[in-house]
């Protein structure tokens, strides 16, 4: 039964050709911002659907294709695999190279009976072989020579001239060549695959749905600012038909969804690795089996189900908008025609949104002078989320005023849009960062130092008189800092930002004064704990210079300084003794070597012997002094550790 289906598909392909794709035309397309296209093709009351798809889409069609309709109780899908040509010729007595060259073909078919016709009487025989001519004469060219065994046992050599025709008289060989030619004809269209879908039962209104990669559809907004702070908004979609097939009378939908998508090499041939008998078993690679890496449900179906339950709205020319589980969908009422490779732009939202225009300055960064940004705070009053896109901003007075990046906004969500700078206003920001000592305390854990860090930022605003929009300074509000704002006619509020950074929103109302100053002062406490035995004399001297020290603390610091200086003196002496001991040991070693070379009883022998003895005595004195210094150092360290007991 399977073989019969394949033969039927082959006959249909040869007989009808590309027109079969029109039997299941594209009737609806949904484009996703995630770079996908969901196609629906309607085939009608048929039991076989044939599609021509780009090879690049074959894996995704195998992964996502589903069948729609009624009365269908079974289905199967067939298409050429990744190595169809190789598979066909693996069972044939010829190769693709031989089938395209007459000489090689005959050479590969020894014993085959053929009939040759060269303009005279035809003659028959069995092929013995084909050889190239060694010495060619004349202007006719050099042609292969066919060796033929004729009936009766006579051998004949025939030059294979271009005008000669050859008929193969073996039906099995003819069938093999025919199979090879058909396979090569199919492989010549390497950029496409023909998909055959066979349906059983009583199919009615049959169709197919599948999802393949597609260019991302984009949004270009046009907005016009109004005197009351609001603005009109028109959203245009920019779509491209990269399917390789013209869209005619297609229902077009746009989705802002970003479903999880995965690639799967379903068409590629994959062989299981087997152990070779007598060899070490192969290493088996363990695959990741985490639950979140498995295909757990159809996100497209979940989104469609959620959208079917969502309320709808008509926004632009009866465009139907639906807010779903994870995306917004916009469906155009009029069917669309779009040729392959063409780009189409059409509006899908026209409405009025609530907005508030102001100047914005992101502060707390460094000393600088510049102009503030012009921003528009937007509230999405529509029942569906608006996709992100580029926005062109205009007003009634000047026309075009700038471009902006429009963020994705869910229903009721607010967003900020920057579309220019106010060159008439200048802000000078100055930063002062200082640190002052607060307290010093000696505890059981060590020396606890408390300092206070102070950051003071001054904003000087120079603006023309009669400024008619507010200025908002966004100042970073760091956790653990105490902040005060000093300025006339300002309102301060807090706003939670991204990545854990909060902001103070300092709003300066419109005023007639041309110069205004706002000061933001922030303070935080810094505590540092030092281990008493690790502090240096220089650190203690610096702490002793503080006027705020209590008498007990000053006395303890003075004692710490005495001990640390004594320890430093001991460490210095120990270092000097170690260096001296090293020199004496080297001299003593040389003297011992000389004693071995000199004769006992000589004056030179006596002199070196005295040197060795004196060196030994000095080394002993150094070792005794080193032991005493270590005892003194340990005693000082004990006193240092018990300084606060």
Coordinates of C-alpha atoms in Angstrom, one line a residue, residues 22-627:
X22 CA -2.8 25.7 -6.6
X23 CA -5.1 22.9 -5.5
X24 CA -4.2 23.8 -1.9
X25 CA -3.7 27.6 -2.1
X26 CA -2.7 29.7 0.9
X27 CA -5.8 31.3 2.3
X28 CA -4.5 32.8 5.6
X29 CA -1.2 33.9 6.9
X30 CA -0.3 34.9 10.5
X31 CA 3.1 36.6 10.9
X32 CA 4.8 36.7 14.3
X33 CA 7.3 39.3 15.6
X34 CA 9.4 36.2 16.6
X35 CA 10.1 35.6 12.9
X36 CA 7.5 32.9 12.1
X37 CA 4.7 32.6 9.6
X38 CA 1.7 30.3 10.2
X39 CA 0.1 29.3 6.9
X40 CA -3.3 27.7 6.3
X41 CA -4.0 26.1 2.9
X42 CA -7.4 25.0 1.8
X43 CA -7.7 21.9 -0.4
X44 CA -11.4 21.1 -0.4
X45 CA -13.0 17.7 -0.7
X46 CA -9.9 15.7 -1.7
X47 CA -8.1 12.7 -0.5
X48 CA -4.6 13.8 -1.6
X49 CA -2.9 17.2 -1.1
X50 CA 0.3 18.0 -2.9
X51 CA 2.5 21.0 -1.8
X52 CA 5.7 22.4 -3.2
X53 CA 7.7 23.9 -0.4
X54 CA 11.2 25.4 -0.2
X55 CA 13.8 22.9 1.0
X56 CA 14.7 25.3 3.9
X57 CA 11.2 24.8 5.3
X58 CA 11.1 21.0 5.1
X59 CA 12.1 20.4 8.7
X60 CA 9.6 22.9 10.0
X61 CA 6.8 21.5 7.9
X62 CA 7.5 18.0 9.2
X63 CA 7.5 19.4 12.7
X64 CA 4.4 21.6 12.7
X65 CA 2.0 20.4 9.9
X66 CA -1.5 19.5 11.1
X67 CA -4.5 18.6 9.0
X68 CA -7.9 20.3 9.2
X69 CA -11.3 19.2 7.9
X70 CA -14.0 16.7 8.7
X71 CA -14.6 13.0 7.8
X72 CA -10.8 12.3 7.9
X73 CA -9.9 9.1 9.8
X74 CA -6.2 8.8 8.8
X75 CA -3.4 10.6 7.0
X76 CA 0.2 10.2 5.9
X77 CA 2.8 12.6 4.6
X78 CA 5.6 11.7 2.2
X79 CA 8.4 13.6 0.6
X80 CA 11.9 12.9 -0.8
X81 CA 14.5 12.4 1.9
X82 CA 17.8 14.0 2.2
X83 CA 19.6 11.4 0.1
X84 CA 17.0 10.2 -2.4
X85 CA 19.4 10.2 -5.4
X86 CA 22.0 8.1 -3.5
X87 CA 19.3 5.6 -2.4
X88 CA 18.0 5.1 -6.0
X89 CA 21.4 4.5 -7.5
X90 CA 22.6 2.3 -4.7
X91 CA 20.3 -0.5 -6.3
X92 CA 21.2 0.3 -9.9
X93 CA 24.0 -1.1 -12.0
X94 CA 25.0 2.4 -13.1
X95 CA 26.1 5.7 -11.4
X96 CA 24.9 9.2 -12.0
X97 CA 28.1 10.0 -13.9
X98 CA 27.7 7.0 -16.2
X99 CA 24.1 7.8 -17.0
X100 CA 25.0 11.1 -18.4
X101 CA 27.8 9.8 -20.7
X102 CA 27.0 7.4 -23.5
X103 CA 30.5 5.8 -23.6
X104 CA 30.6 5.3 -19.8
X105 CA 27.0 4.0 -19.8
X106 CA 27.8 1.3 -22.4
X107 CA 31.1 0.5 -20.6
X108 CA 29.0 -0.2 -17.4
X109 CA 26.6 -2.5 -19.2
X110 CA 28.7 -5.4 -20.6
X111 CA 26.6 -8.2 -22.1
X112 CA 23.6 -6.0 -22.7
X113 CA 22.0 -6.4 -26.1
X114 CA 21.7 -3.2 -28.2
X115 CA 20.6 -2.1 -31.7
X116 CA 22.7 0.5 -33.5
X117 CA 21.5 2.8 -36.3
X118 CA 24.0 5.0 -38.1
X119 CA 22.0 5.8 -41.3
X120 CA 22.5 2.5 -42.9
X121 CA 21.0 -0.9 -42.1
X122 CA 20.6 -1.3 -38.3
X123 CA 22.6 -4.1 -36.6
X124 CA 22.4 -5.7 -33.3
X125 CA 24.8 -7.3 -30.8
X126 CA 25.9 -7.6 -27.2
X127 CA 28.2 -5.0 -25.6
X128 CA 31.7 -6.2 -24.9
X129 CA 33.2 -2.9 -23.8
X130 CA 34.1 0.7 -24.8
X131 CA 37.7 2.0 -25.4
X132 CA 39.1 5.3 -26.3
X133 CA 41.0 5.6 -29.6
X134 CA 44.7 5.9 -29.2
X135 CA 45.6 7.4 -32.5
X136 CA 43.0 9.7 -34.0
X137 CA 43.3 10.9 -37.7
X138 CA 41.2 13.2 -39.8
X139 CA 39.1 16.2 -38.8
X140 CA 36.1 14.2 -37.5
X141 CA 37.4 14.2 -33.9
X142 CA 38.3 11.3 -31.6
X143 CA 35.3 9.1 -30.6
X144 CA 35.0 6.0 -28.3
X145 CA 35.1 2.6 -30.0
X146 CA 32.4 0.1 -29.1
X147 CA 33.3 -3.6 -29.1
X148 CA 30.2 -5.6 -30.1
X149 CA 29.5 -9.4 -30.3
X150 CA 27.1 -10.0 -33.2
X151 CA 25.0 -13.1 -33.7
X152 CA 27.0 -15.9 -35.0
X153 CA 30.1 -15.0 -32.9
X154 CA 31.5 -12.2 -35.1
X155 CA 33.2 -9.4 -33.3
X156 CA 32.8 -5.8 -34.5
X157 CA 34.3 -2.5 -33.6
X158 CA 32.0 0.5 -34.0
X159 CA 33.0 4.2 -33.7
X160 CA 30.3 5.9 -31.5
X161 CA 29.6 8.9 -33.7
X162 CA 27.4 11.8 -32.5
X163 CA 24.7 11.0 -35.1
X164 CA 24.4 7.4 -34.1
X165 CA 21.4 6.2 -32.2
X166 CA 21.5 3.2 -29.9
X167 CA 18.5 1.2 -28.6
X168 CA 18.8 -0.9 -25.5
X169 CA 17.0 -4.2 -26.0
X170 CA 17.1 -5.4 -22.4
X171 CA 13.8 -4.3 -20.6
X172 CA 15.4 -4.5 -17.1
X173 CA 18.3 -2.2 -18.1
X174 CA 15.8 0.2 -19.6
X175 CA 13.8 0.2 -16.4
X176 CA 17.0 0.9 -14.3
X177 CA 18.0 3.8 -16.5
X178 CA 14.5 5.2 -16.4
X179 CA 14.6 5.1 -12.6
X180 CA 17.9 6.8 -12.5
X181 CA 16.8 9.5 -14.9
X182 CA 13.6 10.2 -12.8
X183 CA 15.7 10.4 -9.6
X184 CA 18.1 12.9 -11.2
X185 CA 15.2 14.9 -12.5
X186 CA 13.8 15.1 -9.0
X187 CA 17.1 16.0 -7.5
X188 CA 17.6 18.8 -10.0
X189 CA 15.1 20.9 -8.1
X190 CA 17.3 20.7 -4.9
X191 CA 15.9 23.9 -3.5
X192 CA 12.3 22.6 -3.2
X193 CA 10.6 19.5 -1.9
X194 CA 7.2 18.1 -3.0
X195 CA 5.1 17.0 -0.1
X196 CA 2.3 14.5 -0.7
X197 CA -0.4 14.2 2.0
X198 CA -2.7 11.2 1.6
X199 CA -6.1 11.3 3.5
X200 CA -8.4 8.4 4.2
X201 CA -12.0 8.3 5.1
X202 CA -14.4 10.8 3.6
X203 CA -12.5 14.1 3.6
X204 CA -14.6 17.3 3.6
X205 CA -13.1 20.9 3.5
X206 CA -9.6 19.4 4.0
X207 CA -6.7 21.8 4.7
X208 CA -3.3 22.0 6.3
X209 CA -1.7 24.3 8.8
X210 CA 2.1 24.7 9.4
X211 CA 4.6 27.1 10.8
X212 CA 7.9 28.1 9.1
X213 CA 10.5 30.8 9.6
X214 CA 9.7 34.2 8.1
X215 CA 11.0 37.7 8.1
X216 CA 10.0 39.6 11.3
X217 CA 7.1 42.0 10.7
X218 CA 7.9 45.5 11.9
X219 CA 5.8 48.4 13.2
X220 CA 6.3 52.1 12.1
X221 CA 4.3 54.5 14.2
X222 CA 3.1 58.0 13.2
X223 CA 2.1 60.3 16.0
X224 CA 0.9 63.9 16.2
X225 CA 1.2 65.8 19.5
X226 CA -1.9 67.6 20.7
X227 CA -2.0 70.8 22.8
X228 CA -3.6 69.0 25.8
X229 CA -0.7 66.6 26.1
X230 CA -2.3 63.7 24.3
X231 CA -1.4 62.5 20.9
X232 CA -2.9 60.6 18.0
X233 CA -1.2 57.4 17.0
X234 CA -1.2 55.4 13.8
X235 CA 0.6 52.1 13.6
X236 CA 1.6 50.8 10.2
X237 CA 2.8 47.2 9.7
X238 CA 5.6 46.4 7.3
X239 CA 5.5 42.8 6.1
X240 CA 7.4 40.8 3.5
X241 CA 6.4 37.8 1.5
X242 CA 9.4 35.5 1.6
X243 CA 7.5 32.3 1.1
X244 CA 8.5 32.0 -2.6
X245 CA 4.8 31.9 -3.5
X246 CA 2.4 34.7 -4.4
X247 CA -0.4 35.4 -1.9
X248 CA -3.8 35.9 -3.5
X249 CA -6.9 36.8 -1.5
X250 CA -5.1 35.9 1.7
X251 CA -6.5 36.7 5.2
X252 CA -3.5 38.4 6.9
X253 CA -3.0 38.5 10.7
X254 CA -0.2 40.0 12.7
X255 CA 0.9 38.7 16.1
X256 CA 3.1 40.3 18.7
X257 CA 3.8 36.9 20.3
X258 CA 7.2 35.5 20.9
X259 CA 6.5 31.7 21.4
X260 CA 9.4 29.5 22.1
X261 CA 10.7 27.9 18.9
X262 CA 13.0 25.0 18.4
X263 CA 14.8 23.6 15.4
X264 CA 14.7 19.9 14.6
X265 CA 16.6 18.1 11.8
X266 CA 13.8 15.8 11.0
X267 CA 14.6 15.5 7.3
X268 CA 18.4 14.8 7.7
X269 CA 19.4 11.2 7.7
X270 CA 20.8 9.9 11.0
X271 CA 22.3 6.5 11.6
X272 CA 22.7 4.7 14.9
X273 CA 26.2 3.9 16.0
X274 CA 26.8 0.2 16.5
X275 CA 29.6 -1.5 18.4
X276 CA 32.3 -3.2 16.2
X277 CA 32.7 -6.8 17.2
X278 CA 36.1 -7.4 18.8
X279 CA 36.8 -3.8 19.6
X280 CA 36.3 -1.6 22.6
X281 CA 32.7 -0.5 23.0
X282 CA 32.1 3.0 21.8
X283 CA 31.6 5.9 24.3
X284 CA 27.9 6.6 24.7
X285 CA 27.1 10.3 24.9
X286 CA 24.4 11.2 27.5
X287 CA 21.9 13.7 26.3
X288 CA 20.4 16.5 28.4
X289 CA 17.0 15.3 29.7
X290 CA 16.0 18.4 31.7
X291 CA 12.3 18.9 31.5
X292 CA 12.6 22.5 30.3
X293 CA 14.6 21.3 27.3
X294 CA 11.8 19.0 26.1
X295 CA 9.0 20.0 23.8
X296 CA 6.2 20.3 26.3
X297 CA 3.1 21.3 24.5
X298 CA 2.3 23.5 21.5
X299 CA 2.7 27.1 22.5
X300 CA 1.0 28.2 19.3
X301 CA -2.1 26.2 20.2
X302 CA -2.1 27.6 23.8
X303 CA -1.9 31.1 22.5
X304 CA -4.7 30.5 19.9
X305 CA -6.9 29.1 22.7
X306 CA -6.2 32.1 24.9
X307 CA -6.9 34.5 22.1
X308 CA -10.2 32.8 21.3
X309 CA -11.4 33.7 24.8
X310 CA -10.0 37.3 24.8
X311 CA -12.2 40.3 24.1
X312 CA -11.8 41.9 20.7
X313 CA -11.6 45.5 19.6
X314 CA -11.8 47.3 16.2
X315 CA -9.1 49.8 15.9
X316 CA -8.3 50.7 12.2
X317 CA -10.6 50.2 9.2
X318 CA -12.3 47.3 11.0
X319 CA -9.0 45.6 11.9
X320 CA -9.9 43.1 14.6
X321 CA -7.5 43.2 17.6
X322 CA -7.4 40.4 20.2
X323 CA -5.4 40.4 23.4
X324 CA -4.4 36.9 24.2
X325 CA -2.5 34.9 26.7
X326 CA 1.0 36.0 25.6
X327 CA 0.4 38.2 22.6
X328 CA -1.8 40.6 20.7
X329 CA -3.2 39.7 17.3
X330 CA -4.4 42.0 14.6
X331 CA -6.5 40.6 11.7
X332 CA -7.2 42.7 8.6
X333 CA -10.8 42.5 7.3
X334 CA -9.9 42.8 3.6
X335 CA -8.0 40.0 1.9
X336 CA -4.5 40.8 0.8
X337 CA -2.6 40.2 -2.5
X338 CA 1.2 40.2 -2.2
X339 CA 3.6 38.8 -4.8
X340 CA 6.6 36.7 -3.7
X341 CA 9.5 38.9 -2.7
X342 CA 7.4 42.1 -2.3
X343 CA 7.0 44.2 0.8
X344 CA 3.6 45.6 2.0
X345 CA 2.9 48.3 4.5
X346 CA -0.6 49.0 5.8
X347 CA -2.1 50.6 9.0
X348 CA -3.6 48.4 11.7
X349 CA -4.1 50.9 14.6
X350 CA -5.5 54.4 14.6
X351 CA -6.5 56.0 17.9
X352 CA -5.7 58.6 20.5
X353 CA -3.6 57.9 23.6
X354 CA -3.0 59.7 26.8
X355 CA 0.4 61.5 26.9
X356 CA 2.4 63.9 29.0
X357 CA 5.4 65.9 27.5
X358 CA 8.3 67.0 29.7
X359 CA 12.0 67.6 29.7
X360 CA 14.2 64.9 31.2
X361 CA 17.7 64.9 32.7
X362 CA 19.3 61.7 34.0
X363 CA 21.6 63.0 36.8
X364 CA 24.0 61.8 39.4
X365 CA 26.6 60.8 36.8
X366 CA 29.5 63.4 36.6
X367 CA 30.3 67.0 36.0
X368 CA 28.9 68.1 32.7
X369 CA 26.9 70.7 30.8
X370 CA 24.3 69.7 28.2
X371 CA 20.6 70.1 27.2
X372 CA 17.8 67.9 28.5
X373 CA 15.9 65.3 26.5
X374 CA 12.4 65.9 25.3
X375 CA 10.2 63.0 26.4
X376 CA 6.7 61.8 26.1
X377 CA 5.1 59.7 28.8
X378 CA 2.6 57.4 27.2
X379 CA -0.3 55.4 28.6
X380 CA -1.7 52.6 26.5
X381 CA -5.5 53.2 26.8
X382 CA -6.3 50.5 24.2
X383 CA -7.5 47.0 25.1
X384 CA -4.5 45.3 23.4
X385 CA -0.8 45.5 23.7
X386 CA 1.1 47.7 21.2
X387 CA 4.2 46.2 19.7
X388 CA 7.5 47.9 19.8
X389 CA 8.6 49.9 16.8
X390 CA 10.0 53.1 15.4
X391 CA 7.9 56.2 15.8
X392 CA 7.9 59.5 13.9
X393 CA 6.7 62.5 16.0
X394 CA 5.0 65.6 14.5
X395 CA 3.2 68.6 16.0
X396 CA 1.0 71.3 14.6
X397 CA 3.5 74.1 14.8
X398 CA 6.8 72.7 13.4
X399 CA 5.7 69.5 11.6
X400 CA 8.3 66.8 12.0
X401 CA 10.1 67.1 15.4
X402 CA 12.0 63.8 15.7
X403 CA 12.0 60.0 15.8
X404 CA 11.6 57.8 18.8
X405 CA 11.8 54.1 19.9
X406 CA 8.2 53.1 20.9
X407 CA 8.3 50.4 23.6
X408 CA 6.0 47.4 23.8
X409 CA 3.1 48.5 26.0
X410 CA 0.5 46.2 27.5
X411 CA -3.0 47.5 28.1
X412 CA -2.9 50.2 30.8
X413 CA 0.9 50.2 30.9
X414 CA 3.0 53.4 30.8
X415 CA 6.1 54.0 28.8
X416 CA 8.7 56.7 28.1
X417 CA 9.6 58.0 24.7
X418 CA 12.5 60.3 23.9
X419 CA 12.3 62.1 20.5
X420 CA 14.8 65.0 20.8
X421 CA 16.7 67.5 23.0
X422 CA 15.7 71.0 24.1
X423 CA 18.6 73.2 22.9
X424 CA 17.0 76.2 24.5
X425 CA 17.6 74.8 28.0
X426 CA 21.0 74.1 29.5
X427 CA 21.8 72.1 32.6
X428 CA 25.1 72.2 34.5
X429 CA 25.7 69.3 36.8
X430 CA 28.4 69.4 39.5
X431 CA 29.4 66.5 41.8
X432 CA 31.2 66.6 45.1
X433 CA 32.1 63.4 46.8
X434 CA 33.7 63.5 50.2
X435 CA 34.3 61.4 53.3
X436 CA 34.6 62.4 56.9
X437 CA 35.4 60.5 60.1
X438 CA 32.6 59.9 62.6
X439 CA 33.9 57.6 65.3
X440 CA 36.6 55.1 66.2
X441 CA 36.1 52.3 68.7
X442 CA 38.3 49.5 70.0
X443 CA 36.3 46.3 70.5
X444 CA 37.1 42.7 71.2
X445 CA 36.9 42.1 67.4
X446 CA 39.3 44.8 66.5
X447 CA 39.4 48.5 65.7
X448 CA 36.0 49.6 64.3
X449 CA 36.2 52.7 62.2
X450 CA 33.0 54.6 61.3
X451 CA 33.1 57.1 58.4
X452 CA 30.4 59.0 56.6
X453 CA 30.4 59.4 52.8
X454 CA 28.8 62.5 51.4
X455 CA 27.7 63.0 47.8
X456 CA 26.4 66.4 46.8
X457 CA 25.1 67.0 43.3
X458 CA 24.1 70.5 42.2
X459 CA 21.9 71.1 39.1
X460 CA 21.9 74.6 37.7
X461 CA 19.2 75.1 35.1
X462 CA 19.4 77.9 32.6
X463 CA 16.1 78.2 30.6
X464 CA 14.3 80.9 28.6
X465 CA 11.6 82.7 30.4
X466 CA 8.1 81.3 29.8
X467 CA 9.1 77.7 29.6
X468 CA 5.8 75.8 29.3
X469 CA 6.8 72.2 30.0
X470 CA 8.0 70.8 33.3
X471 CA 11.6 69.5 33.8
X472 CA 12.1 66.2 35.5
X473 CA 15.6 65.4 36.9
X474 CA 16.1 61.6 37.4
X475 CA 18.5 61.2 40.3
X476 CA 19.7 57.7 41.4
X477 CA 18.4 56.7 44.8
X478 CA 20.9 54.2 46.2
X479 CA 19.8 51.8 49.0
X480 CA 21.2 52.7 52.4
X481 CA 21.7 56.4 51.6
X482 CA 19.9 59.3 53.2
X483 CA 18.9 61.9 50.7
X484 CA 17.6 65.4 50.9
X485 CA 16.6 67.7 48.0
X486 CA 16.9 71.4 48.3
X487 CA 15.2 73.6 45.6
X488 CA 12.3 75.9 45.1
X489 CA 9.0 74.8 43.5
X490 CA 10.0 71.2 43.1
X491 CA 8.1 67.9 43.7
X492 CA 10.0 64.8 44.7
X493 CA 8.8 61.2 44.2
X494 CA 10.3 57.8 44.0
X495 CA 10.2 55.4 41.1
X496 CA 11.4 51.8 40.9
X497 CA 13.7 51.2 38.0
X498 CA 15.2 48.2 36.3
X499 CA 18.1 46.0 37.6
X500 CA 17.5 47.1 41.2
X501 CA 18.2 50.8 40.6
X502 CA 15.6 53.2 42.1
X503 CA 15.3 56.8 41.1
X504 CA 14.2 60.1 42.7
X505 CA 12.0 62.0 40.3
X506 CA 12.6 65.7 40.9
X507 CA 10.0 67.6 39.0
X508 CA 10.5 71.3 38.4
X509 CA 7.3 73.0 37.4
X510 CA 7.2 75.6 34.5
X511 CA 8.4 79.0 35.8
X512 CA 9.4 82.4 34.6
X513 CA 12.7 82.5 36.3
X514 CA 15.5 81.8 33.9
X515 CA 18.0 80.3 36.3
X516 CA 17.3 77.8 39.0
X517 CA 19.5 75.6 41.3
X518 CA 18.6 72.3 42.8
X519 CA 20.9 70.5 45.3
X520 CA 20.7 66.8 46.2
X521 CA 22.7 65.8 49.2
X522 CA 23.1 62.1 50.1
X523 CA 24.9 60.5 53.0
X524 CA 25.7 56.9 54.0
X525 CA 27.6 55.3 56.9
X526 CA 30.7 53.2 56.2
X527 CA 32.0 50.8 58.9
X528 CA 35.5 49.2 58.6
X529 CA 36.9 46.7 61.0
X530 CA 40.7 46.3 61.4
X531 CA 42.3 43.4 63.2
X532 CA 44.5 45.0 65.9
X533 CA 47.6 42.8 65.1
X534 CA 47.5 43.8 61.4
X535 CA 47.3 47.6 61.8
X536 CA 50.4 49.6 61.0
X537 CA 52.0 52.5 62.9
X538 CA 51.1 54.9 60.1
X539 CA 47.4 54.0 60.5
X540 CA 47.5 54.4 64.3
X541 CA 49.2 57.8 63.9
X542 CA 46.5 58.9 61.5
X543 CA 43.8 57.8 63.9
X544 CA 45.5 59.6 66.8
X545 CA 45.2 62.9 64.9
X546 CA 41.4 62.8 65.3
X547 CA 40.2 65.3 67.8
X548 CA 37.0 63.4 68.6
X549 CA 38.8 60.5 70.3
X550 CA 37.9 59.8 73.9
X551 CA 40.8 59.6 76.5
X552 CA 40.5 55.8 77.0
X553 CA 40.5 55.3 73.2
X554 CA 43.5 57.6 72.8
X555 CA 45.4 55.8 75.5
X556 CA 44.8 52.4 73.9
X557 CA 45.8 53.7 70.5
X558 CA 49.0 55.1 72.1
X559 CA 49.7 51.8 73.7
X560 CA 49.1 50.0 70.3
X561 CA 51.5 52.4 68.7
X562 CA 54.2 51.7 71.3
X563 CA 53.8 47.9 70.8
X564 CA 53.7 48.1 67.0
X565 CA 56.9 50.2 67.0
X566 CA 58.6 47.8 69.4
X567 CA 57.6 44.9 67.2
X568 CA 58.9 46.7 64.2
X569 CA 62.3 47.3 65.9
X570 CA 62.4 43.6 66.8
X571 CA 61.5 42.6 63.3
X572 CA 64.2 44.9 61.9
X573 CA 66.9 43.4 64.3
X574 CA 65.8 39.9 63.4
X575 CA 66.3 40.7 59.8
X576 CA 69.8 42.0 60.4
X577 CA 70.8 39.0 62.5
X578 CA 69.5 36.6 59.8
X579 CA 71.6 38.4 57.1
X580 CA 74.7 38.3 59.4
X581 CA 74.2 34.6 60.1
X582 CA 74.0 33.9 56.4
X583 CA 77.3 35.6 55.7
X584 CA 79.1 33.9 58.6
X585 CA 77.8 30.5 57.6
X586 CA 79.2 31.0 54.0
X587 CA 82.6 32.1 55.4
X588 CA 82.7 29.2 57.8
X589 CA 82.0 26.8 54.9
X590 CA 84.9 28.2 53.0
X591 CA 87.2 27.9 56.0
X592 CA 86.2 24.2 56.5
X593 CA 87.0 23.6 52.8
X594 CA 90.5 25.2 53.3
X595 CA 91.2 23.0 56.4
X596 CA 90.7 19.9 54.3
X597 CA 93.4 21.1 51.9
X598 CA 96.0 22.3 54.4
X599 CA 98.5 20.3 56.4
X600 CA 97.9 20.1 60.1
X601 CA 100.3 22.0 62.3
X602 CA 101.0 24.8 59.8
X603 CA 100.3 28.4 60.7
X604 CA 97.8 28.7 57.9
X605 CA 95.9 25.6 59.2
X606 CA 95.8 27.2 62.7
X607 CA 94.5 30.5 61.3
X608 CA 91.6 28.9 59.5
X609 CA 90.8 26.7 62.4
X610 CA 90.5 29.8 64.6
X611 CA 88.2 31.4 62.0
X612 CA 85.9 28.3 62.1
X613 CA 85.8 28.3 65.9
X614 CA 85.1 32.1 66.1
X615 CA 82.3 31.7 63.4
X616 CA 80.7 28.9 65.4
X617 CA 80.7 31.1 68.6
X618 CA 79.1 34.0 66.7
X619 CA 76.4 31.8 65.2
X620 CA 75.6 30.6 68.7
X621 CA 75.3 34.2 70.0
X622 CA 73.0 35.0 67.0
X623 CA 70.8 32.0 67.7
X624 CA 70.5 33.0 71.4
X625 CA 69.6 36.5 70.5
X626 CA 67.1 35.3 67.9
X627 CA 65.4 33.2 70.5

